JSON list of C-alpha atoms and ligand atoms in Angstrom, two decimals:
[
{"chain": "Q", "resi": 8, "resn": "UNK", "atom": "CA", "xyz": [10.96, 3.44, 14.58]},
{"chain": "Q", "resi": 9, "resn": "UNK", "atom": "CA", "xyz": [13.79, 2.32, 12.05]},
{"chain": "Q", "resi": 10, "resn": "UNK", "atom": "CA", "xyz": [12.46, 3.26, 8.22]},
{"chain": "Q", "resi": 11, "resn": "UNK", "atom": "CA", "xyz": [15.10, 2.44, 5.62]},
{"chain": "Q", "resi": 12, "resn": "UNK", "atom": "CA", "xyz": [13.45, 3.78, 2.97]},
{"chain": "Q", "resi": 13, "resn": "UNK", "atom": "CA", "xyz": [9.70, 4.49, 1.22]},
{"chain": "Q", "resi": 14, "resn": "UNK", "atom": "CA", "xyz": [8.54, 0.61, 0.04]},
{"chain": "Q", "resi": 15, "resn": "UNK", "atom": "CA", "xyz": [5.82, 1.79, -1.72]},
{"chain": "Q", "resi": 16, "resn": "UNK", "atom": "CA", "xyz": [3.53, 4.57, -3.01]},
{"chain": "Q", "resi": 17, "resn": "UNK", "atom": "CA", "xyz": [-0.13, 3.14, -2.89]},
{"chain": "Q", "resi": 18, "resn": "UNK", "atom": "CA", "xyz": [-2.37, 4.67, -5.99]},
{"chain": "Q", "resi": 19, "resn": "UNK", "atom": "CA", "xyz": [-6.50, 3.75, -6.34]},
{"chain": "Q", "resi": 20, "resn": "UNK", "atom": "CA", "xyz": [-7.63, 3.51, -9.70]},
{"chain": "Q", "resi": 21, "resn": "UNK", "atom": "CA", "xyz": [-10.68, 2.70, -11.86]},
{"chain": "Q", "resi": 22, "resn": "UNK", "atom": "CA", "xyz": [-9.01, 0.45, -13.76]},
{"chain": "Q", "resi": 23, "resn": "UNK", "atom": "CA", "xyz": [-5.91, -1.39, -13.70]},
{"chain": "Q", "resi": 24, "resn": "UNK", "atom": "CA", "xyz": [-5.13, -2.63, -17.12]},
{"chain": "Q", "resi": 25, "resn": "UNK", "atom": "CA", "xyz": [-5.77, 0.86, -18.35]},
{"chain": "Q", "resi": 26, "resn": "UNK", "atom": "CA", "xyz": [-3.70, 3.04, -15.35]},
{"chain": "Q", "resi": 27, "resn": "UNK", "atom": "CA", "xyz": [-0.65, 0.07, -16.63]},
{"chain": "Q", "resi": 28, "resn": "UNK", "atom": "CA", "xyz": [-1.02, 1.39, -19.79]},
{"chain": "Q", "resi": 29, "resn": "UNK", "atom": "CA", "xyz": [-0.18, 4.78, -18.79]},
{"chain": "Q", "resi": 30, "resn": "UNK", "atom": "CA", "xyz": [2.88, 3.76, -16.75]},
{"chain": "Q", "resi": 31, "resn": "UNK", "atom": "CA", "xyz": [4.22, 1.62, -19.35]},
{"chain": "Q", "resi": 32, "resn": "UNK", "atom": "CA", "xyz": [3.51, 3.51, -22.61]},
{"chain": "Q", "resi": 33, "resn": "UNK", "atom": "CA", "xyz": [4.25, 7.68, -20.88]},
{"chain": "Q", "resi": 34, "resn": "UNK", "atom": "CA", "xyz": [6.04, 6.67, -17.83]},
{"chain": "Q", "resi": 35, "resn": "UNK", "atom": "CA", "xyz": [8.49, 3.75, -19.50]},
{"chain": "Q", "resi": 36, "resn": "UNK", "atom": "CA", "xyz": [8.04, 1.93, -16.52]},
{"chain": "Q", "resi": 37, "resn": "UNK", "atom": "CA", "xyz": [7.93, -1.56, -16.24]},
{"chain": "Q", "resi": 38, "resn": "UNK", "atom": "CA", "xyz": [4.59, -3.73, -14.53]},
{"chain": "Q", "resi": 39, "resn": "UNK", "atom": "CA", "xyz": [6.81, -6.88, -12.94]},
{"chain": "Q", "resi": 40, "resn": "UNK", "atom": "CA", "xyz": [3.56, -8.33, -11.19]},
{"chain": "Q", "resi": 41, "resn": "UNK", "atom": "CA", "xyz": [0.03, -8.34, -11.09]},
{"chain": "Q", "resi": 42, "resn": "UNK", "atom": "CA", "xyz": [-1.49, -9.54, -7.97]},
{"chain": "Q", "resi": 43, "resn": "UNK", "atom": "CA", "xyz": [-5.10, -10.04, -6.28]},
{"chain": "Q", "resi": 44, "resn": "UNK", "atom": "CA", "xyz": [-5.43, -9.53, -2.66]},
{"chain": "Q", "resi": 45, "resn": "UNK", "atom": "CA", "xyz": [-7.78, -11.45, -1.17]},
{"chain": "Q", "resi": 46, "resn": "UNK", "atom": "CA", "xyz": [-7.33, -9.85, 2.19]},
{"chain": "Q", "resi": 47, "resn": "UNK", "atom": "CA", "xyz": [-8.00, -6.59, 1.12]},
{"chain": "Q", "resi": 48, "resn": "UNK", "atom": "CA", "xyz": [-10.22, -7.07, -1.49]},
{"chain": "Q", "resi": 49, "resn": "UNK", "atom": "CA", "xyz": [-7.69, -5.74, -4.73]},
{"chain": "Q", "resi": 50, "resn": "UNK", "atom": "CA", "xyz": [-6.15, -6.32, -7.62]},
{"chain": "Q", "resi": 51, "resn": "UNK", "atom": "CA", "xyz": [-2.64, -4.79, -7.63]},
{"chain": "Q", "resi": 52, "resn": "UNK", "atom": "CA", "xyz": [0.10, -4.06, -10.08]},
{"chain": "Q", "resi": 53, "resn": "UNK", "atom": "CA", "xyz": [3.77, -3.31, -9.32]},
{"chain": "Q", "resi": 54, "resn": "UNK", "atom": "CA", "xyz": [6.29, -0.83, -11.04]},
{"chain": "Q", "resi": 55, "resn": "UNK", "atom": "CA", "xyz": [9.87, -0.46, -9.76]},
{"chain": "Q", "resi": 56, "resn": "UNK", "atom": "CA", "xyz": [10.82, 3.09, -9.39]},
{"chain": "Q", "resi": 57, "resn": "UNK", "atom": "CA", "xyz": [14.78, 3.01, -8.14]},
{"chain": "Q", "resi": 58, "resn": "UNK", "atom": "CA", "xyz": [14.31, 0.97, -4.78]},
{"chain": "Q", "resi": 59, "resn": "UNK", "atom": "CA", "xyz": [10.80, 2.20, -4.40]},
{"chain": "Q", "resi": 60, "resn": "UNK", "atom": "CA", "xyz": [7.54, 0.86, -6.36]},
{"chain": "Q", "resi": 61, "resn": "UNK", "atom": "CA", "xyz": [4.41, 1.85, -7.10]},
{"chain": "Q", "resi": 62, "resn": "UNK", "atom": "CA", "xyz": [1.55, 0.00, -6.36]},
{"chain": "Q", "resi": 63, "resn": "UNK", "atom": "CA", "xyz": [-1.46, 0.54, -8.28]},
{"chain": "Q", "resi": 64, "resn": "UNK", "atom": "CA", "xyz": [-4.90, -0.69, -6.64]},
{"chain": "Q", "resi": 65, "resn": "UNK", "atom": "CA", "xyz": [-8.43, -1.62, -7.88]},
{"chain": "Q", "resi": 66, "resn": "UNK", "atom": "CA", "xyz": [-10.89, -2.51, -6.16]},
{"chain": "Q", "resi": 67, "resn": "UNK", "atom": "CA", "xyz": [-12.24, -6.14, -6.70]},
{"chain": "Q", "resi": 68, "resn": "UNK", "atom": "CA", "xyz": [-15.27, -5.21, -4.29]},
{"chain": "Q", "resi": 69, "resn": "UNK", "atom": "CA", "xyz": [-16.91, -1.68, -4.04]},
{"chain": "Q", "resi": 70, "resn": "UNK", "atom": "CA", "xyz": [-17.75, -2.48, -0.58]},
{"chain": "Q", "resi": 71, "resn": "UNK", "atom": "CA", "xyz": [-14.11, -3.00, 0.17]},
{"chain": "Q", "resi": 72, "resn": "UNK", "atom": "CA", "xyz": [-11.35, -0.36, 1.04]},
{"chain": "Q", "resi": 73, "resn": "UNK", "atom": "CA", "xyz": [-10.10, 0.99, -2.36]},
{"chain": "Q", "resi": 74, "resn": "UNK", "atom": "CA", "xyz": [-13.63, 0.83, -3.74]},
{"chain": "Q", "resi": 75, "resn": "UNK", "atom": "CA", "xyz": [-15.29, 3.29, -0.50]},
{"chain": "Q", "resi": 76, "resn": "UNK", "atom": "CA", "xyz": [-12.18, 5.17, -1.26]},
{"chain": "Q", "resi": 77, "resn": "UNK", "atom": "CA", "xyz": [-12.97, 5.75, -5.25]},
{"chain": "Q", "resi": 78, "resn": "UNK", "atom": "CA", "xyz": [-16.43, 6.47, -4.46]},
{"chain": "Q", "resi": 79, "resn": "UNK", "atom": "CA", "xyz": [-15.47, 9.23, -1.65]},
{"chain": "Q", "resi": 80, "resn": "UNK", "atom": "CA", "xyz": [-12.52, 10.92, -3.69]},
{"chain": "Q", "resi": 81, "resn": "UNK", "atom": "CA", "xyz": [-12.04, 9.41, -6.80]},
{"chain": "Q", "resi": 82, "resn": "UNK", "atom": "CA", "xyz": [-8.70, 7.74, -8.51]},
{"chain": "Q", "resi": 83, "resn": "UNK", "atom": "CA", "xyz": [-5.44, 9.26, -6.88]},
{"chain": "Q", "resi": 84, "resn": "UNK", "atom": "CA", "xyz": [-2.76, 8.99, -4.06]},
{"chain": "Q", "resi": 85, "resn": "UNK", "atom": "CA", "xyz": [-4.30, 6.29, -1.20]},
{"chain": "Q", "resi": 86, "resn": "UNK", "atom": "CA", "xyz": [-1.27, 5.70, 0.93]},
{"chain": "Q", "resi": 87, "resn": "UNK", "atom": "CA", "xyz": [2.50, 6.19, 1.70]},
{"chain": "Q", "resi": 88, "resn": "UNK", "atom": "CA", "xyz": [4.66, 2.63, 2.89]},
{"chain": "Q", "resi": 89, "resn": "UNK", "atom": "CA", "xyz": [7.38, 3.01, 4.57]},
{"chain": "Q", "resi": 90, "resn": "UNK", "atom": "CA", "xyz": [9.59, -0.02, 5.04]},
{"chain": "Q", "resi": 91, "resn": "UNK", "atom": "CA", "xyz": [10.83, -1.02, 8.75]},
{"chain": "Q", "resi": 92, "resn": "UNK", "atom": "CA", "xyz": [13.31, -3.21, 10.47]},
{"chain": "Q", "resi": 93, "resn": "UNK", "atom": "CA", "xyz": [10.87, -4.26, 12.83]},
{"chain": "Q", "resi": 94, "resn": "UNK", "atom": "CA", "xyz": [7.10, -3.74, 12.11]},
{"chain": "Q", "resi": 95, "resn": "UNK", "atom": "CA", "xyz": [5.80, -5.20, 15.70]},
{"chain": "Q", "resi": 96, "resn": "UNK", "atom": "CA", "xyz": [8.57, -3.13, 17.39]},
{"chain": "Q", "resi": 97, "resn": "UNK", "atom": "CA", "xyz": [7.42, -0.07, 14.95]},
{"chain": "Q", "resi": 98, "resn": "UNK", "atom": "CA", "xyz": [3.25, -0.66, 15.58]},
{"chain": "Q", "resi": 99, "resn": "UNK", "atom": "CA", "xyz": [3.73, -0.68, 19.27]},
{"chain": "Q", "resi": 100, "resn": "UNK", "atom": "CA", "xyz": [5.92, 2.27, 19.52]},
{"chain": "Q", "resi": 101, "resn": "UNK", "atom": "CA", "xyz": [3.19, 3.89, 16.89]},
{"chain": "Q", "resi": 102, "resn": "UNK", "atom": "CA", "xyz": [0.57, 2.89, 20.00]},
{"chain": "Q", "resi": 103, "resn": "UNK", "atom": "CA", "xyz": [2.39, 3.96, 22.47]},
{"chain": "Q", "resi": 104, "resn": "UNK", "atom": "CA", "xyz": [2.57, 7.43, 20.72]},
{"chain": "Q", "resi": 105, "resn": "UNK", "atom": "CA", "xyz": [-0.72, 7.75, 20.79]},
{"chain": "Q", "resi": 106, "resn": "UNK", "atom": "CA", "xyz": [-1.16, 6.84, 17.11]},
{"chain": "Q", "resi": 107, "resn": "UNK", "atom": "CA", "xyz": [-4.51, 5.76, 16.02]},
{"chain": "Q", "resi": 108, "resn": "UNK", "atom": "CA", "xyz": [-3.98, 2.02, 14.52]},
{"chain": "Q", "resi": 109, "resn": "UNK", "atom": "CA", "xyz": [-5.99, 0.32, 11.57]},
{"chain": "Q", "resi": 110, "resn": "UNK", "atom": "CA", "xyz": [-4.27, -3.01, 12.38]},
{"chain": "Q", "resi": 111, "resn": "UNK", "atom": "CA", "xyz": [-2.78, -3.60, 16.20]},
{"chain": "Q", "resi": 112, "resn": "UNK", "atom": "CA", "xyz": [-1.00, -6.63, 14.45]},
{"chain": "Q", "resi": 113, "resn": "UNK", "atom": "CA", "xyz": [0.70, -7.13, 11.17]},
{"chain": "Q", "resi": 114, "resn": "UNK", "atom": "CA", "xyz": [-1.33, -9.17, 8.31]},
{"chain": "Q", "resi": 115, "resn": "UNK", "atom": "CA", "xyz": [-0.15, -10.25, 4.99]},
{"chain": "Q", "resi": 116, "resn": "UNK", "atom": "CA", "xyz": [0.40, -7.87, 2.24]},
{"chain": "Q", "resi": 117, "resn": "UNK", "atom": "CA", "xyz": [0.91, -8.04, -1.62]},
{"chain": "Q", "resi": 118, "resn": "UNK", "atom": "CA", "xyz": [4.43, -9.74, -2.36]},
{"chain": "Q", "resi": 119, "resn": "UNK", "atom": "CA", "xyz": [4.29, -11.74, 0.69]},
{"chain": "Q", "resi": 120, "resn": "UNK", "atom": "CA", "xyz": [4.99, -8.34, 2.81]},
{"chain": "Q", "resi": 121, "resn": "UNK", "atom": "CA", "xyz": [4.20, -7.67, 6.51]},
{"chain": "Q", "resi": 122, "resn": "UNK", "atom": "CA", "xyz": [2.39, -5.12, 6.64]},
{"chain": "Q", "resi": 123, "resn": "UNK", "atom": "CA", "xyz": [-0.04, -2.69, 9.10]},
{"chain": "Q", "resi": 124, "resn": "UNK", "atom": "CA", "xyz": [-2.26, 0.80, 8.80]},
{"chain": "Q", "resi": 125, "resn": "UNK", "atom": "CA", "xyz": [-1.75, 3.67, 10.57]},
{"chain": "Q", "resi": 126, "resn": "UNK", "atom": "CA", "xyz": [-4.97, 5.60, 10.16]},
{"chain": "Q", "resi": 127, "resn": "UNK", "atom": "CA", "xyz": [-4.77, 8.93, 9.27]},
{"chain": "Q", "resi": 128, "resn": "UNK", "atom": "CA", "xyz": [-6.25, 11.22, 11.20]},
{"chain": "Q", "resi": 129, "resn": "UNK", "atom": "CA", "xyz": [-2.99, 10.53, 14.02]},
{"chain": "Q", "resi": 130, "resn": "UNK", "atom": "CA", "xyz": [-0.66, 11.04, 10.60]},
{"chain": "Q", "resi": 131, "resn": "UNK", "atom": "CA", "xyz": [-1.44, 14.40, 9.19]},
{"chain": "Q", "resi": 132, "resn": "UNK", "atom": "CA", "xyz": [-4.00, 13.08, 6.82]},
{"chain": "Q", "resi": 133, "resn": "UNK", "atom": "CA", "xyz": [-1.70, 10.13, 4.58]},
{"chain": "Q", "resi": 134, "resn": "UNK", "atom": "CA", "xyz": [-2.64, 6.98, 5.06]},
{"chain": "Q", "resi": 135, "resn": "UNK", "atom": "CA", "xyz": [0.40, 5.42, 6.03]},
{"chain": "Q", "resi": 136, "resn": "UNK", "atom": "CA", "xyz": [1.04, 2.00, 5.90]},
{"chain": "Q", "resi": 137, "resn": "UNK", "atom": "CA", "xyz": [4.40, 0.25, 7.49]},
{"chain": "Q", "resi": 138, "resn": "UNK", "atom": "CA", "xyz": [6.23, -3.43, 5.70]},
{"chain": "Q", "resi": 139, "resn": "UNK", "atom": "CA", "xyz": [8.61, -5.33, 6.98]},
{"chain": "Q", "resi": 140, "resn": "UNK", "atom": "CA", "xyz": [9.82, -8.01, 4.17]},
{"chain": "Q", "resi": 141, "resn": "UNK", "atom": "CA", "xyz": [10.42, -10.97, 6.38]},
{"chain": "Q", "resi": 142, "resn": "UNK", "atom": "CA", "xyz": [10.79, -13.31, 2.97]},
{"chain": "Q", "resi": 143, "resn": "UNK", "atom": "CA", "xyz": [14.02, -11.46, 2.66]},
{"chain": "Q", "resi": 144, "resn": "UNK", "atom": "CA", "xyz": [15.53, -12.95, 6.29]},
{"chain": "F", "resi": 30, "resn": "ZN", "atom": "ZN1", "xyz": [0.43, -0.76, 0.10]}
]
């Protein structure tokens, strides 16, 4: 698949106006956008890091991804987005690798993104998530 360059760096945490604090106040980073999605049951917040952000997540549900996550590992890393030219062209060459997929079609994202799951026991245990940014076309 084409990957131009790493979209995003996912990050679970307890709470977001207090994990802003820390990016904004240590890091000097900037939050441009806080965000709920419905979808997947979070509240985001978005820090540009050169062409890459980060994307911090809490859960709005602790039935719901991030918040089974939390309760299994705690705060920390929860996935690695990569951004494509082409994410149906990317998802079914993923499948037809043999790649164990969260989401056989793309679904909407945070910032209006396409985006899709690759689960992570067929990607050497990251959680790896693939956007295409079809707002930008
Ligand atoms: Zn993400």
């Amino acid at each position: 698949m084409e990957i131009s360059h790493i979209e995003h760096i996912g990050i679970a945490v307890n709470n977001l106006e207090e994990s802003i604090k820390y990016y904004e106040e240590v890091l000097g980073l900037t939050c441009y956008a806080v965000e709920e999605v419905a979808d997947q049951r979070v509240k985001t917040a978005f820090f540009m890091v050169g062409q890459t952000k980060i994307e911090l997540l809490e859960t709005t549900d602790p039935e719901g991804p991030i918040g089974k996550f939390i309760e299994k590992k705690g705060q920390g890393m929860h996935h690695l987005a990569f951004a494509v030219k082409n994410i149906e062209a990317a998802i079914a060459e993923a499948e037809e690798k043999g790649v164990q997929l969260i989401d056989k079609a793309p679904r909407k994202g945070a910032e209006g993104l396409s985006i899709a799951f690759l689960h992570p026991k067929s990607t050497v245990g990251v959680l790896t998530e693939l956007c295409e940014n079809k707002n930008s076309k």
